[in-house]
Tab-separated table of C-alpha atoms in Angstrom:
chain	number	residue	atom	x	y	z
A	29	UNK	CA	37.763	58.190	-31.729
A	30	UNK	CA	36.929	56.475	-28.446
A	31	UNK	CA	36.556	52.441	-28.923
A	32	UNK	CA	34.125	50.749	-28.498
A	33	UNK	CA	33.838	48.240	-24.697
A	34	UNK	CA	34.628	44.712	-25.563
A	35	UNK	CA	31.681	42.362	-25.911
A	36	UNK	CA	30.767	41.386	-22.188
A	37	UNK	CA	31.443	37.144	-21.818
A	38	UNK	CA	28.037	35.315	-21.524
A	39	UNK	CA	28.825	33.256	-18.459
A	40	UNK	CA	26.281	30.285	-18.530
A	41	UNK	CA	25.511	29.129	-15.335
A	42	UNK	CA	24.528	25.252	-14.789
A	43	UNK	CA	20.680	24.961	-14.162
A	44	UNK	CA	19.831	24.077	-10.520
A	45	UNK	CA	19.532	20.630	-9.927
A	46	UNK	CA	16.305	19.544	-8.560
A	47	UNK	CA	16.392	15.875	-8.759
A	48	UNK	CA	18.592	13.207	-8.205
A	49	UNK	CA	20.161	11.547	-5.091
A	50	UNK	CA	21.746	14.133	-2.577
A	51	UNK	CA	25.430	13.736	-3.240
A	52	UNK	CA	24.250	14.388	-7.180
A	53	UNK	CA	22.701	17.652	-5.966
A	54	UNK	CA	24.922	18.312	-3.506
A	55	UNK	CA	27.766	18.109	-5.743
A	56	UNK	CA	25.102	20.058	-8.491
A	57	UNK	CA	25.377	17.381	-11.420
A	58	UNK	CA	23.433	15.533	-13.061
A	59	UNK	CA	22.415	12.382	-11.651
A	60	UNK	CA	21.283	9.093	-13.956
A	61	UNK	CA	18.873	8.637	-10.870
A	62	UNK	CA	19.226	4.882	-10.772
A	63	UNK	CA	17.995	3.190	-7.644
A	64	UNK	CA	18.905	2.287	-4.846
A	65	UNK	CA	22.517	3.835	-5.432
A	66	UNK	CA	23.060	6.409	-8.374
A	67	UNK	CA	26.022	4.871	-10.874
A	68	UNK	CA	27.164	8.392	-10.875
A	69	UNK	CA	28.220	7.913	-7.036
A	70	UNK	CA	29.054	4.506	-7.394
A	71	UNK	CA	31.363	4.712	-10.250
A	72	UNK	CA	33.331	7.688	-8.485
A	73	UNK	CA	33.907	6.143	-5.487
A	74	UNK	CA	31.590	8.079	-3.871
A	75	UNK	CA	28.726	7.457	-1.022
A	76	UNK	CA	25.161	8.080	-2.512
A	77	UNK	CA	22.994	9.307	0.067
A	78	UNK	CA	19.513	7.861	-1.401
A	79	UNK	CA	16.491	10.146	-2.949
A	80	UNK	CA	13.837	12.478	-1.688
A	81	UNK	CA	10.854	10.808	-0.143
A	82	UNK	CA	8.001	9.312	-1.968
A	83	UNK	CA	5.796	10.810	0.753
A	84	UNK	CA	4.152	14.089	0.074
A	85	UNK	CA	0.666	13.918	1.920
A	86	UNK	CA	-0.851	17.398	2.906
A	87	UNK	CA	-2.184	16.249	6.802
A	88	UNK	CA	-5.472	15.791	7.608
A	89	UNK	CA	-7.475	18.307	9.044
A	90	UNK	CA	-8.685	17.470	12.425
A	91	UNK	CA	-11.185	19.086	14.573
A	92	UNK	CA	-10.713	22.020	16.144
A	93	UNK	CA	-8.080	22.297	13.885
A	94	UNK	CA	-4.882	21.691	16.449
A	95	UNK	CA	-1.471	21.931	15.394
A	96	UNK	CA	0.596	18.646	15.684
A	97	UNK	CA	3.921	18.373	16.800
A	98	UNK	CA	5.951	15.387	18.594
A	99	UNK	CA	6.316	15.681	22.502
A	100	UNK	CA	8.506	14.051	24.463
A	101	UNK	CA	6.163	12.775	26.660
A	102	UNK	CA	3.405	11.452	23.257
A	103	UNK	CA	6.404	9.553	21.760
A	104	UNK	CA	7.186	8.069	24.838
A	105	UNK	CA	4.192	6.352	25.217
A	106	UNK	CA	4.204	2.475	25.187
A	107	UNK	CA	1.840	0.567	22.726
A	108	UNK	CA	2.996	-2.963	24.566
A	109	UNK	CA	3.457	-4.275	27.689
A	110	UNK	CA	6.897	-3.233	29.291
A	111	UNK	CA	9.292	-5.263	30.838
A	112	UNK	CA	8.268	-7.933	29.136
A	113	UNK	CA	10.982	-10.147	27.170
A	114	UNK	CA	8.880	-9.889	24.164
A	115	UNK	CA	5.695	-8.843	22.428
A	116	UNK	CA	2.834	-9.994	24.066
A	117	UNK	CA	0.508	-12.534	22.155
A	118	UNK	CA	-2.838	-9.923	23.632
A	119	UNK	CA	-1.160	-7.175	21.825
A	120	UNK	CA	-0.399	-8.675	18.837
A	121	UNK	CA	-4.069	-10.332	18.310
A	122	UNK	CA	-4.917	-6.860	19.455
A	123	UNK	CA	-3.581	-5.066	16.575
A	124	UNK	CA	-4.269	-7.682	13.944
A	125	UNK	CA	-7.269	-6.883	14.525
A	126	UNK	CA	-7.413	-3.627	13.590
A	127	UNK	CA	-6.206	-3.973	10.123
A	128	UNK	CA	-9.097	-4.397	8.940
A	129	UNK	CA	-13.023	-4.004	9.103
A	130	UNK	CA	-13.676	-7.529	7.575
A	131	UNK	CA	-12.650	-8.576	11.742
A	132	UNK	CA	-15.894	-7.179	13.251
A	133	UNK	CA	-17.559	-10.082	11.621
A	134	UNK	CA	-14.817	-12.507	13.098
A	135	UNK	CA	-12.857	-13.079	9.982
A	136	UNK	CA	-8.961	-14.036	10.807
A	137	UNK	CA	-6.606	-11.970	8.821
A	138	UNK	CA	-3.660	-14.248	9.285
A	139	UNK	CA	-1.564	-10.788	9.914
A	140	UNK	CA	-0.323	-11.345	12.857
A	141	UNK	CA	3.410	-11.710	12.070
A	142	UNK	CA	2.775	-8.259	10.501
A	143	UNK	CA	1.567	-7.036	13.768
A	144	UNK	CA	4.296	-8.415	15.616
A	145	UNK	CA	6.777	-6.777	13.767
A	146	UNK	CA	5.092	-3.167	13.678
A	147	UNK	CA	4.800	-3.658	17.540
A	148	UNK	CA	8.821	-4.203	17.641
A	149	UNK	CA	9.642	-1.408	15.702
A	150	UNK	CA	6.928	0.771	17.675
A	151	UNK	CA	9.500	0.461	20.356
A	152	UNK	CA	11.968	2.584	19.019
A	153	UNK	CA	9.992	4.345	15.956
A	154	UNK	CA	8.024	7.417	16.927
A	155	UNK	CA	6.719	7.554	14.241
A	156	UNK	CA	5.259	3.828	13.725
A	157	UNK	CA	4.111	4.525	17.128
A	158	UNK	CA	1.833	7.081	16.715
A	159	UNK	CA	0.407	5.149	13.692
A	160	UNK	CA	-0.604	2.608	15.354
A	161	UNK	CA	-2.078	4.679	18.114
A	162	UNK	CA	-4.464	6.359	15.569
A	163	UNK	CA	-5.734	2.975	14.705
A	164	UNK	CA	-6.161	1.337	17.594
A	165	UNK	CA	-8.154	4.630	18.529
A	166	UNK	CA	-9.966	4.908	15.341
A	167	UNK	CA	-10.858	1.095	15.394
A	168	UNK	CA	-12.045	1.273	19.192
A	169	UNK	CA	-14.111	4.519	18.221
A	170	UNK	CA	-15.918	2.552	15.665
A	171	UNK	CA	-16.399	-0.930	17.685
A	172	UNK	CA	-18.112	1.195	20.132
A	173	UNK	CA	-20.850	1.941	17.708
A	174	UNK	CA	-22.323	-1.415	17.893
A	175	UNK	CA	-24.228	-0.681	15.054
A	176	UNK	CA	-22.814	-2.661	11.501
A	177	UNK	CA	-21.301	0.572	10.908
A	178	UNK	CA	-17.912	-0.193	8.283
A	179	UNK	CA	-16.305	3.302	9.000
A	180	UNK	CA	-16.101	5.907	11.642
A	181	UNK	CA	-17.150	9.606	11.376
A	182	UNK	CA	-16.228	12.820	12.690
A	183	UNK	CA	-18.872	12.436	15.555
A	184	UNK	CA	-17.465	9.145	17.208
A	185	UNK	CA	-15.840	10.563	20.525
A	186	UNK	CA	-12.381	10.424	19.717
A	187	UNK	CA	-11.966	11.006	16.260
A	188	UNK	CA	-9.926	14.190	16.671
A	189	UNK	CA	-7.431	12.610	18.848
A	190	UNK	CA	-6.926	9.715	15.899
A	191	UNK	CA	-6.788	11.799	12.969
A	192	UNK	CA	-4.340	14.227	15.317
A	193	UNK	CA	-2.415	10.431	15.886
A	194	UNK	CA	-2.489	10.260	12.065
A	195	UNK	CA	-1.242	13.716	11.165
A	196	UNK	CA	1.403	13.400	13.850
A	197	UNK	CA	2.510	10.140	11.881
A	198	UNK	CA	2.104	11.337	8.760
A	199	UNK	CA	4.314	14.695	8.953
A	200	UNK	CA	7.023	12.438	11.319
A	201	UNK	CA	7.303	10.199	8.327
A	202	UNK	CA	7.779	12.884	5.493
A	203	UNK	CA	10.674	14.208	8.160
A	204	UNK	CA	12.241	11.245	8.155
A	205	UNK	CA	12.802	10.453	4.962
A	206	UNK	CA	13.775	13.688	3.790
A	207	UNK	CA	16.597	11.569	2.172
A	208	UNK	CA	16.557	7.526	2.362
A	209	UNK	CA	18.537	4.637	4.158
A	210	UNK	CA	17.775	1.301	4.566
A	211	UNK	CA	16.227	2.149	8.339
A	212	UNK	CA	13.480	4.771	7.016
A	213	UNK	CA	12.710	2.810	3.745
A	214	UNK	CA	11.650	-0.218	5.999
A	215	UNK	CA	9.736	2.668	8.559
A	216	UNK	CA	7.903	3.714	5.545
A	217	UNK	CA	6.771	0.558	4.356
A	218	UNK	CA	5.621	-0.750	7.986
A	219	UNK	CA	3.554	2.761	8.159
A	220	UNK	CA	2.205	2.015	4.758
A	221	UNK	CA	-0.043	-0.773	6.501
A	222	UNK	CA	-1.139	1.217	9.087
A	223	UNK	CA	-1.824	3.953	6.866
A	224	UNK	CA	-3.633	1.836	4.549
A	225	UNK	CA	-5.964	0.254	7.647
A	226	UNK	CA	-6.950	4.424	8.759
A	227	UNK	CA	-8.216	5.114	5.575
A	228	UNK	CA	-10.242	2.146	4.943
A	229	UNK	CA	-11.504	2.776	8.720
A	230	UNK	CA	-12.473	6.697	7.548
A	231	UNK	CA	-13.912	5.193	4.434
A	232	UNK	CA	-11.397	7.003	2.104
A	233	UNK	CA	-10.693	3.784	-0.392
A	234	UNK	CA	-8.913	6.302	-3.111
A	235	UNK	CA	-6.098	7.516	-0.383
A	236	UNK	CA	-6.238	4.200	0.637
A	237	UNK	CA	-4.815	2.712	-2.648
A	238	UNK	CA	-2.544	5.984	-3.154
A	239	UNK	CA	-0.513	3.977	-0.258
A	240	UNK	CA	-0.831	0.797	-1.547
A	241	UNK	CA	0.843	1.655	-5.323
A	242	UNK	CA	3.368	4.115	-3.167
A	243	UNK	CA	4.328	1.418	-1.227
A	244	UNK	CA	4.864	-1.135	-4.378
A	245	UNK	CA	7.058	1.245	-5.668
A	246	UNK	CA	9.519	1.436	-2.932
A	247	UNK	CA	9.156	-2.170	-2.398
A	248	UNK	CA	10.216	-2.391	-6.755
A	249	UNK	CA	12.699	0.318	-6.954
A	250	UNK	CA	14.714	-0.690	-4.126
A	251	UNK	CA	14.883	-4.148	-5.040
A	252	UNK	CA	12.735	-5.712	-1.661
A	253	UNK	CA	12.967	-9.322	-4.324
A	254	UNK	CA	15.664	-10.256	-6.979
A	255	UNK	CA	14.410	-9.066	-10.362
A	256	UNK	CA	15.600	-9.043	-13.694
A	257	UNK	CA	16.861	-5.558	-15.225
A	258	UNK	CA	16.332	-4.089	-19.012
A	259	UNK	CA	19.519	-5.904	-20.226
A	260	UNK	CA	18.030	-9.624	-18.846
A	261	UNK	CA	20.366	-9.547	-16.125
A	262	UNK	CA	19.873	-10.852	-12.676
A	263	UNK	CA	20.076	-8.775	-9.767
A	264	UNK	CA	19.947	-10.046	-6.118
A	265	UNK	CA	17.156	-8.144	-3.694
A	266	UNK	CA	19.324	-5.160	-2.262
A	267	UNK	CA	17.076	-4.440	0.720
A	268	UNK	CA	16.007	-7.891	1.688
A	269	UNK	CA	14.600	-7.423	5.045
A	270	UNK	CA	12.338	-4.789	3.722
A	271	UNK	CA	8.778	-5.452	5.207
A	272	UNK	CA	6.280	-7.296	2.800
A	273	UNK	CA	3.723	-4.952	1.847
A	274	UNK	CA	2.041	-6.974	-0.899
A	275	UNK	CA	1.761	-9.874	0.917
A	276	UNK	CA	0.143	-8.175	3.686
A	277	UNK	CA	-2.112	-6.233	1.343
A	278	UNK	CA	-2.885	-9.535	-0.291
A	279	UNK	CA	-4.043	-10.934	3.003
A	280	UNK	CA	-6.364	-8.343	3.700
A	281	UNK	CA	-8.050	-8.341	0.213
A	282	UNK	CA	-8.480	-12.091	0.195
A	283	UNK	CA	-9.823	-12.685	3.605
A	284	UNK	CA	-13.463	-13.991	3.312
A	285	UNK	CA	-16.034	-11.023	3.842
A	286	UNK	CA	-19.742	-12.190	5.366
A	287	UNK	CA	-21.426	-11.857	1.815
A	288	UNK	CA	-19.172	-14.536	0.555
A	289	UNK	CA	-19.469	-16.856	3.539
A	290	UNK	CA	-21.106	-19.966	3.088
A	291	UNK	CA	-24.648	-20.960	4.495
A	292	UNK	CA	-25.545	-22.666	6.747
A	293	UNK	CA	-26.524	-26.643	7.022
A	294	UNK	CA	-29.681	-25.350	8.590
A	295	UNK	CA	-30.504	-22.691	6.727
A	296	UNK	CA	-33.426	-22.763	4.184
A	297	UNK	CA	-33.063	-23.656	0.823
A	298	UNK	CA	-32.542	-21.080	-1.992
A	299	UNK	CA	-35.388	-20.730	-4.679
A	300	UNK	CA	-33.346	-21.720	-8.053
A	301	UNK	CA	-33.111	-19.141	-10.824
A	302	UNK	CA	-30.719	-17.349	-12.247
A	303	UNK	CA	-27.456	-15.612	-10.691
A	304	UNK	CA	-28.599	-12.645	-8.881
A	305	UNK	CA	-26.712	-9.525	-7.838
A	306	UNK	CA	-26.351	-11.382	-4.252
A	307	UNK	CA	-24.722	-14.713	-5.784
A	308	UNK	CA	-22.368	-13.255	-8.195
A	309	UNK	CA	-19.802	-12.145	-6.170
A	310	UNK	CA	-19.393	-15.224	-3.989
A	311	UNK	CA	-18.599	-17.147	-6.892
A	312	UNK	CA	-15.849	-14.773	-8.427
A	313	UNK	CA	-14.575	-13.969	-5.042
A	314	UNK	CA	-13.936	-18.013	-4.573
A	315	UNK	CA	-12.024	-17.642	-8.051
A	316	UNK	CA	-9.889	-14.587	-7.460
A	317	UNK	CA	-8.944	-15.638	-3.971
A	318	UNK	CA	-7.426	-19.319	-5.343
A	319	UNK	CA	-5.628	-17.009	-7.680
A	320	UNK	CA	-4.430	-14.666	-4.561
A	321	UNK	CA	-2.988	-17.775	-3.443
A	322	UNK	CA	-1.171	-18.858	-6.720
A	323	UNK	CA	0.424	-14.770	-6.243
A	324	UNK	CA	0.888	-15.731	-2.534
A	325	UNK	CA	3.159	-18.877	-3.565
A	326	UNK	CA	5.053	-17.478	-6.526
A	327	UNK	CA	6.461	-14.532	-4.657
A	328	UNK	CA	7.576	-16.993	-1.836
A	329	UNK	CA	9.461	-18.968	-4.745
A	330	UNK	CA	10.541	-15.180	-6.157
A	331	UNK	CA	11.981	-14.242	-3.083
A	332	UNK	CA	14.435	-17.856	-2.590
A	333	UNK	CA	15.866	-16.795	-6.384
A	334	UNK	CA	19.697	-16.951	-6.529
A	335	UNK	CA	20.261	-17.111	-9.595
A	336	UNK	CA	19.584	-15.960	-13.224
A	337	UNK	CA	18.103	-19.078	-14.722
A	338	UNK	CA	15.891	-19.502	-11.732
A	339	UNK	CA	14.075	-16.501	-12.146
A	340	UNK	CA	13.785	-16.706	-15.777
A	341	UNK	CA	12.004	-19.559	-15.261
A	342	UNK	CA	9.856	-18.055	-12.883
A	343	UNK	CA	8.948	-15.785	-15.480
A	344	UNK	CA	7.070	-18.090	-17.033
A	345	UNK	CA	4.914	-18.904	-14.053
A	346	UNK	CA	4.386	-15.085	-13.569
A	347	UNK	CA	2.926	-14.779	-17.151
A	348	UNK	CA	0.765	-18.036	-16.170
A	349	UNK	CA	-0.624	-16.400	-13.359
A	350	UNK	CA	-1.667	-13.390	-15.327
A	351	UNK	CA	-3.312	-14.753	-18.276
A	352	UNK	CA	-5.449	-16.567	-15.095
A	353	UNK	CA	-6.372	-13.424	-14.048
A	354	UNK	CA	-7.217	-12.148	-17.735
A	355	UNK	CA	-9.404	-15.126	-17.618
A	356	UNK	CA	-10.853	-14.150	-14.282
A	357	UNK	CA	-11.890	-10.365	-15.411
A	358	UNK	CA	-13.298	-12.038	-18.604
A	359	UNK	CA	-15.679	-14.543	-16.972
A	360	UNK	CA	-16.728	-11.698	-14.253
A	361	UNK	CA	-17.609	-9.539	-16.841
A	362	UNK	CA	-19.955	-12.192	-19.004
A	363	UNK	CA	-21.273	-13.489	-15.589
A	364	UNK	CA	-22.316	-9.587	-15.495
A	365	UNK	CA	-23.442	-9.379	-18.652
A	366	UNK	CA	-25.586	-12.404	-18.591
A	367	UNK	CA	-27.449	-10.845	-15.219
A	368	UNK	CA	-27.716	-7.351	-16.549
A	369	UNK	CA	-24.955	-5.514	-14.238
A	370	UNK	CA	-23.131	-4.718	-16.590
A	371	UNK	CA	-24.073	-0.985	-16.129
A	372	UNK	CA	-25.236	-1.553	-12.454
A	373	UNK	CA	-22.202	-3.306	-11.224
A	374	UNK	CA	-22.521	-4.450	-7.415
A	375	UNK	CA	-19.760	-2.267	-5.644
A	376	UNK	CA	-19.085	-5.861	-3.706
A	377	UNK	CA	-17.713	-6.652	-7.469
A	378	UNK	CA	-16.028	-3.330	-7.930
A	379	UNK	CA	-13.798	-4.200	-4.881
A	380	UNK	CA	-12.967	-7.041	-6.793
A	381	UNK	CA	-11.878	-5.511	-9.294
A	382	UNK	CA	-9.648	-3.173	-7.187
A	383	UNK	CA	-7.997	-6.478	-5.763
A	384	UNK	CA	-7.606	-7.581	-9.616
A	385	UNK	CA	-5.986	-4.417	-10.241
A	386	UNK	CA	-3.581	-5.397	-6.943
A	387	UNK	CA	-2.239	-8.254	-7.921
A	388	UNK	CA	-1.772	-7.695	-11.702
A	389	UNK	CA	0.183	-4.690	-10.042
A	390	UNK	CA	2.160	-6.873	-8.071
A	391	UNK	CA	2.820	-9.484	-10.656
A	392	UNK	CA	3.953	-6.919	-13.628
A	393	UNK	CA	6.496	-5.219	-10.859
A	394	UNK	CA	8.501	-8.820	-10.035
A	395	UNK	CA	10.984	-10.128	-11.805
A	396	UNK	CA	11.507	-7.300	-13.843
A	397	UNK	CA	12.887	-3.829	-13.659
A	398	UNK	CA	13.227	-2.643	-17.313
A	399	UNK	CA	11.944	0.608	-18.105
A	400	UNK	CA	9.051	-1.441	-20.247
A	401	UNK	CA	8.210	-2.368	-16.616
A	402	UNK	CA	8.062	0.858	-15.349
A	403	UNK	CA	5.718	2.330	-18.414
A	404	UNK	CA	3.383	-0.589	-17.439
A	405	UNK	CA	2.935	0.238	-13.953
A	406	UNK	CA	2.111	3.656	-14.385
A	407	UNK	CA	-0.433	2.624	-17.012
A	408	UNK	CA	-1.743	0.123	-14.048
A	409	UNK	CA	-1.190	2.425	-11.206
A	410	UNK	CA	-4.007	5.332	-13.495
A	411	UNK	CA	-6.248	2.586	-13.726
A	412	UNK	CA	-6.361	0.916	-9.976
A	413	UNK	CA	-6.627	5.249	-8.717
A	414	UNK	CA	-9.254	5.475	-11.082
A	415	UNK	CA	-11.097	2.479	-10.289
A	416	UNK	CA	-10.310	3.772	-6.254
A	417	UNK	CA	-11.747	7.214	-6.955
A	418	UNK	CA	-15.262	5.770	-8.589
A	419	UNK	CA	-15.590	3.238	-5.805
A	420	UNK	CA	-14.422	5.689	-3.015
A	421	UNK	CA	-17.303	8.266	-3.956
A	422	UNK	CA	-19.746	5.271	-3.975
A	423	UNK	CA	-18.992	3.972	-0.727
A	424	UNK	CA	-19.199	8.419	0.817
A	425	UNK	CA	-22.731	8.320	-1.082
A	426	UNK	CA	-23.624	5.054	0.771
A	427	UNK	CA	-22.913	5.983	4.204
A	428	UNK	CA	-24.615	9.734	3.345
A	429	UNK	CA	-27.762	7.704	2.586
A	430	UNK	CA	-26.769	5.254	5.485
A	431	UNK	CA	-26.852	8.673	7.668
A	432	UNK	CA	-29.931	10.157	6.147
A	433	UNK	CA	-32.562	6.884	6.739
């Protein structure tokens, strides 16, 4: 009688591990995926070599369809005066005032430390460099118009070159941070403001605020401010010389826009009646941008914090700040419903409520890094895309009918 083979061994192999930090997957274990540095790493002794990049944008399809790829001689181009000891104050003022549209009507920004800082890292960051060269392109394409336009189209003479500019920056960045350090984390934030200026200049508001919420992340999961973890303990900022971002972005939402500007002495009196679609938004605007401010101040105070008990009381100030802007959504909303917009709402007021959306966003993400926190803006991140998407669409519709007159 022959016997029978022994039962083969089931040999189980560990799954592939597609997350994580790269030592973690290097090493193929599991990684708790804690950030900045996995404990994994950290408890072993071990370097952790940072994450995959947040930054997965398919590039932008320009005309003619060319290819983009860094030459020496591109990257090498010089977006300041050389030879100089430092930044110039033309180039600066220059690129401030490209950040955003509101400038064509001669509204300061108060950006231009921002600008200053891009331009210094421009020196030695290919990749910052071409960003800025889309804008400045983009931006000059569109001041050559001369006609009110608010955002450029594939027609204005060098539009290919820009988006090209954009792609080039764009595909540089994801190469970069293939895998994070403290370098390419501040890179990606500083192109996060350019980035955030193209789109608003091609009138794409929803990509626009897909940079603005990627941005806040980095800026909250690598600690940019001391915060407060799950277990109510205080942890110093990890990365603090990581660029602003949502105190530029705050900037650029609460500069005044020429439908809120005040009249003039001379100008004729206004027949009294009730609040019209024209004198609504002035009147919220002046409310949300005091409570910009009060955002403005408290993250100055959040970012001095050294110690536990300082920033708990801080807390209470942060939850100040947003019942203020609860307040501020609820008196919008009646002032809407008492002029019949409710259904009809101005978009003027829907890019309020985008900037609402901002700084609740920014508020819910300081001070606190609990997983609560986390749950909370995702929940907020759905509803500022959302709100993006609606009022992106409305603002392609408006320049179709702009186009079609």
């Amino acid at each position: 009688m022959v016997d029978a083979p022994p039962p083969k061994r089931s040999i189980k192999s560990k799954a592939k591990v597609k997350t994580g930090c790269r030592t973690c997957r290097i090493r193929k274990v599991k990684c708790d995926e804690e950030k900045p540095f996995c404990k994994k790493c950290v408890s072993t002794g071990r370097t952790c070599d940072g994450y995959e990049s947040v930054f997965r944008f398919a590039a932008r399809q320009s005309p003619g369809n060319d290819s983009f790829h860094f030459t020496k001689s591109e990257a090498d181009l010089p977006l300041v005066h050389s030879g100089l000891p430092e930044i110039a104050p033309a180039d600066i003022e220059r690129l401030n005032r490209c950040f955003s549209i509101k400038t064509m009507l001669d509204v300061k920004l108060g950006c231009g430390e921002e600008a200053k800082q891009l331009l210094e890292a421009s020196l030695s960051d290919p990749v910052i460099r071409h960003a800025i060269s889309s804008l400045r392109t983009l931006r000059e394409d569109l001041d050559a118009t001369g006609n009110g336009k608010t955002a450029i189209t594939e027609h204005a003479p060098s539009y290919g070159y820009g988006l090209k500019k954009y792609n080039m920056a764009l595909g540089g960045l994801v190469a970069d941070m293939s895998f994070q350090n403290a370098n390419k984390l501040k890179s990606s934030l500083l192109c996060c403001q350019i980035f955030i200026s193209i789109e608003q200049l091609l009138g794409n508001y929803d990509a626009m605020v897909q940079h603005i919420t990627r941005g806040f992340m980095i800026m909250h999961e690598y600690r940019a401010r001391p915060t407060i973890d799950g277990n109510g303990d205080f942890l110093p900022a990890y990365h603090d010389q990581l660029p602003l971002l949502d105190v530029f972005i705050i900037k650029l939402f609460a500069a005044p826009c020429k439908f809120a500007d005040v009249p003039r002495a001379d100008s004729p009196p206004k027949p009294q009646g009730p609040p019209s679609r024209r004198t609504l938004a002035p009147d919220t605007r002046t409310q949300l941008t005091r409570l910009s401010q009060s955002v403005l101040d408290f993250l100055d105070e959040v970012g001095q914090v050294q110690s536990g008990a300082a920033a708990f009381q801080l807390r209470d100030r942060k939850a100040s700040v947003l019942q203020a802007l609860k307040l501020w959504l609820s008196n919008l909303e009646s002032a809407q419903a008492e002029t019949g917009l409710a259904d009809t709402e101005p978009l003027s007021a829907s890019f309020q409520r985008i900037f609402y959306h901002i700084l609740r966003f920014v508020l819910l993400s300081t001070l606190d890094a609990s997983p609560v926190a986390r749950i909370r803006l995702t929940t907020e991140n759905e509803r500022l895309q959302n709100l993006a998407n609606v009022v992106g669409q409305r603002v392609r519709d408006y320049h179709i009918s702009d186009v079609s007159r």
